[in-house]
Coordinates of C-alpha atoms in Angstrom, one line a residue:
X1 CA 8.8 14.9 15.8
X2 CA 8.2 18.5 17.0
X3 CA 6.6 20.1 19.5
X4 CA 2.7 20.8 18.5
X5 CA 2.7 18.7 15.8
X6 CA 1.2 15.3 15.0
X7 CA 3.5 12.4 15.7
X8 CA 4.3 10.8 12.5
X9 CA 4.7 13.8 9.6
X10 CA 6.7 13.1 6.8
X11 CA 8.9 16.6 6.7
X12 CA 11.5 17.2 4.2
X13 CA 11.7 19.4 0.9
X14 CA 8.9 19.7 -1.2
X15 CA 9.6 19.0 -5.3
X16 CA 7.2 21.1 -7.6
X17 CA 8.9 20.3 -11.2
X18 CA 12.1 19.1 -13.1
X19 CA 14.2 21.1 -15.3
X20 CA 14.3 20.2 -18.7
X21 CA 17.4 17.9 -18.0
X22 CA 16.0 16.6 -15.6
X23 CA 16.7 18.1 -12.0
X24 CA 14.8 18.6 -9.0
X25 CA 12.4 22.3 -8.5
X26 CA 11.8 22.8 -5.4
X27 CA 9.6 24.9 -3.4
X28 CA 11.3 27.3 -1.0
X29 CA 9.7 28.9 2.2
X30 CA 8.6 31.9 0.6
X31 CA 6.8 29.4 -2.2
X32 CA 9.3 30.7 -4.9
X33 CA 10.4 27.7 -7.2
X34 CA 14.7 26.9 -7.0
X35 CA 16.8 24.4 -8.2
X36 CA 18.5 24.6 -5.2
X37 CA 17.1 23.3 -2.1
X38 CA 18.6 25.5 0.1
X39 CA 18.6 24.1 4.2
X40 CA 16.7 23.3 6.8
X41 CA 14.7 26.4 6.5
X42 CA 12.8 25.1 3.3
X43 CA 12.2 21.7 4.5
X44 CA 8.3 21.6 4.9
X45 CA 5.4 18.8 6.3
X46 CA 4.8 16.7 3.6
X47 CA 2.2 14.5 4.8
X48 CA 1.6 12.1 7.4
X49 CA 1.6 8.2 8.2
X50 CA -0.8 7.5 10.2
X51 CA -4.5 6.7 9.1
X52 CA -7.3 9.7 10.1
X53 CA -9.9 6.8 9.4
X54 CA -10.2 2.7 9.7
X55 CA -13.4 1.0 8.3
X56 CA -14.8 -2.3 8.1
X57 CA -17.6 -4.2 6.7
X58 CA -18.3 -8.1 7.3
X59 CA -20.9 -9.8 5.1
X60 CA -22.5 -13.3 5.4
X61 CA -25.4 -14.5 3.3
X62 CA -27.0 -17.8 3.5
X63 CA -29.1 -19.5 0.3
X64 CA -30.3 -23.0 0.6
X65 CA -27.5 -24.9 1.2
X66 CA -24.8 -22.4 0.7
X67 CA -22.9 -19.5 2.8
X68 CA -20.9 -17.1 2.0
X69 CA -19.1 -14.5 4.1
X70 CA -16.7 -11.6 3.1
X71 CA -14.7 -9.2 5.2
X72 CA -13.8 -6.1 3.9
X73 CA -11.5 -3.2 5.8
X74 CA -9.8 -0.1 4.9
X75 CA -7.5 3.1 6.1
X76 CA -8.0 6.7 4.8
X77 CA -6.3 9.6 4.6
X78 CA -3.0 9.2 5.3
X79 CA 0.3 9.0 3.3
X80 CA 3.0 6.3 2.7
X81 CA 6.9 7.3 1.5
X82 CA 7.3 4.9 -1.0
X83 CA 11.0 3.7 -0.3
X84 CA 11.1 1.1 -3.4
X85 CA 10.2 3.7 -5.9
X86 CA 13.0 6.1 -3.9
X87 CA 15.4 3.6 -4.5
X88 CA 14.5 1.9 -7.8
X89 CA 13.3 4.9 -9.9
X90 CA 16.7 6.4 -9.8
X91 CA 18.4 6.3 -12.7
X92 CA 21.6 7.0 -11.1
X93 CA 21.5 3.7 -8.9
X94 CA 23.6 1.3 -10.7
X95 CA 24.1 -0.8 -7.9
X96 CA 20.4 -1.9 -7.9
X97 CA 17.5 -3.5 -10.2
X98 CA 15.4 -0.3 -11.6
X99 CA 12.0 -0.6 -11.8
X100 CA 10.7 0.3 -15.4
X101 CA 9.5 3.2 -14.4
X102 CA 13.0 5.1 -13.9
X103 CA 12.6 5.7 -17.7
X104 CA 9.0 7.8 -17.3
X105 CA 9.1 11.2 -17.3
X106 CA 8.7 12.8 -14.1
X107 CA 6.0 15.4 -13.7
X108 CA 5.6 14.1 -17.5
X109 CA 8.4 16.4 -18.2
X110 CA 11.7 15.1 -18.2
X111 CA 13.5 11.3 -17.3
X112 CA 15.1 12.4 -13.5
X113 CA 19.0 13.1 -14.1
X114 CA 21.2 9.9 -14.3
X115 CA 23.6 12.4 -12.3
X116 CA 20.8 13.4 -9.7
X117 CA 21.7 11.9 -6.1
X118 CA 19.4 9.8 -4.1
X119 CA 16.9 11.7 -2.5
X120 CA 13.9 11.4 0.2
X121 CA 12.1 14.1 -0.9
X122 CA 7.9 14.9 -1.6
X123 CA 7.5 12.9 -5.1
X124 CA 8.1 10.0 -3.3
X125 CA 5.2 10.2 -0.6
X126 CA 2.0 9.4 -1.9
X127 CA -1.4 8.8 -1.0
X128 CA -2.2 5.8 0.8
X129 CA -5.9 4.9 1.1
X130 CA -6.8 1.5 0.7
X131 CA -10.1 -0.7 0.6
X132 CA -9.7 -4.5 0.6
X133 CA -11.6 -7.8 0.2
X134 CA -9.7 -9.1 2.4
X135 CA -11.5 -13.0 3.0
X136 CA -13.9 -14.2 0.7
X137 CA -15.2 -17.7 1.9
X138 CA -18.4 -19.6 0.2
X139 CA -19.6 -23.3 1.5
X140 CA -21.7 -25.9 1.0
X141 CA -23.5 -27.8 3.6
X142 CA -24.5 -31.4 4.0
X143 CA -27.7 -32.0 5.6
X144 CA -28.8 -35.5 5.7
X145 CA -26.6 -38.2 6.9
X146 CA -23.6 -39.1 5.0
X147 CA -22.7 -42.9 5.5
X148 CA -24.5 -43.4 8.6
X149 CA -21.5 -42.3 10.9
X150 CA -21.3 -38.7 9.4
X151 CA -24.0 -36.4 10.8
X152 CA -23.2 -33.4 9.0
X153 CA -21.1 -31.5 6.4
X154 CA -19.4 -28.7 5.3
X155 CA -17.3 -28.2 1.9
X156 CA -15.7 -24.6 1.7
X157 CA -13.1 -22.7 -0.6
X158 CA -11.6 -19.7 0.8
X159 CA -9.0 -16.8 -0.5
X160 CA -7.3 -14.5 2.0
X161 CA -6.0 -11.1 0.8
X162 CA -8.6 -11.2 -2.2
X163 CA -8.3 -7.4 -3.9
X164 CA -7.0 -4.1 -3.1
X165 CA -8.4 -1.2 -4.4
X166 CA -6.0 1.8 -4.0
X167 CA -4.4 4.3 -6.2
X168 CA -0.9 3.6 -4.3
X169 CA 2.0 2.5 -6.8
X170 CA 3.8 0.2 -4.1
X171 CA 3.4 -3.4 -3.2
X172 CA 0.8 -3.2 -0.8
X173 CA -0.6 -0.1 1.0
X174 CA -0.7 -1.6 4.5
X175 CA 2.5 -0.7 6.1
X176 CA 4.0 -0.5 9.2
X177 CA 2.3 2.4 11.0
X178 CA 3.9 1.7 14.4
X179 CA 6.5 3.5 16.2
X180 CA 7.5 7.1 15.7
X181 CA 7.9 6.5 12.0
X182 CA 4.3 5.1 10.7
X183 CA 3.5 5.4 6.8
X184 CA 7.9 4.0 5.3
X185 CA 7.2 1.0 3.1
X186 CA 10.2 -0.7 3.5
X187 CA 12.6 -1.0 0.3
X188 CA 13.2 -4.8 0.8
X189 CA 10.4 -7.0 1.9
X190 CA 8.4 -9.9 0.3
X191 CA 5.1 -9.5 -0.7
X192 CA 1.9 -9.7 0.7
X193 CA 0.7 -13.3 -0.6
X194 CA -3.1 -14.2 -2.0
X195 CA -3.9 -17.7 -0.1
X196 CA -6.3 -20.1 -1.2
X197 CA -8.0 -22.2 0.9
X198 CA -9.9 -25.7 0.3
X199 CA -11.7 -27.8 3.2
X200 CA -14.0 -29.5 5.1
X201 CA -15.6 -29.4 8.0
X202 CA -17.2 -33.1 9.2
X203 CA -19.4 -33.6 12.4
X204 CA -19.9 -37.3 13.6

């Protein structure tokens, strides 16, 4: 935090390129390029975690004897530090799984230096807007009388967490935004699950 500023920017040093061996560029407070990052005078705001705008849209739609309602919500401008790719992505990090992508070329340049330390620096924060269908659920309804004792009823399918539609590389874009430290997807967690859903609904 600091005094004027919004409560939850990402600040540390800001990464422009790699050398051809793959090591950090970074951009220094006069907006030269180095490959030394130099101190706390070159560390700059690199985003921030908390989302400027929510939305949501509900939908329900009835035909004959069938319904169907979806829910759909989303966050928007804001960033996310992308702790598995921080972690993961480094070649360096014998101690861990690598994702697949610690072979790509960063900036499409150069595979990051198997030498390079572990680093929380810009390339890791990314954009973070999201839109998802979030609960699609379609029934059927009964009308007449289903042996005698059964007035009406309902058959229904549902699916919870449906699609995502977001350019963020991570697991799921909707992290933890409370606290003093909104926008860090965790480096360890389980992921978000798709449910299905199949029932009925009976009235006597």
């Amino acid at each position: 935090m600091q005094v004027g500023e919004k409560i939850g920017n990402f600040y540390g040093y800001k990464v422009v390129d790699v050398t051809d061996d793959g090591k950090w560029i970074y951009e220094t407070k006069t907006g030269e390029r180095s490959t030394d990052k130099g101190g706390e005078e070159n560390k700059k705001i690199l985003g921030n975690g908390l989302p400027a705008f929510y939305a949501g849209w509900n939908n329900n739609f009835r035909y004959k004897n069938f319904d169907l309602s979806i829910t759909m919500r989303g966050a928007f401008d804001y960033q996310i530090l992308n702790f598995q790719r921080m972690y993961y992505e480094n070649p360096g990090i014998t101690q861990y799984n690598q994702l697949k992508t610690a072979q790509d070329k960063v900036f499409g340049k150069a595979v990051l230096n198997k030498n390079t330390p572990l680093e929380y620096n810009s390339y890791y924060i990314e954009n973070g807007d999201f839109w998802k269908i979030d609960n699609i659920t379609l029934g059927y309804n009964f009308t007449h009388p289903i042996f005698k004792v059964i007035k009406r009823a309902r058959l229904y399918v549902a699916v919870l967490n449906s699609l995502t539609i977001t350019g963020y590389k991570g697991i799921d874009p909707e992290v933890n935004r409370g606290g003093l430290s909104p926008g860090n997807d965790d480096r360890d967690k389980y992921p978000t699950v798709r449910t299905f859903t199949f029932g009925m609904n009976l009235n006597f």
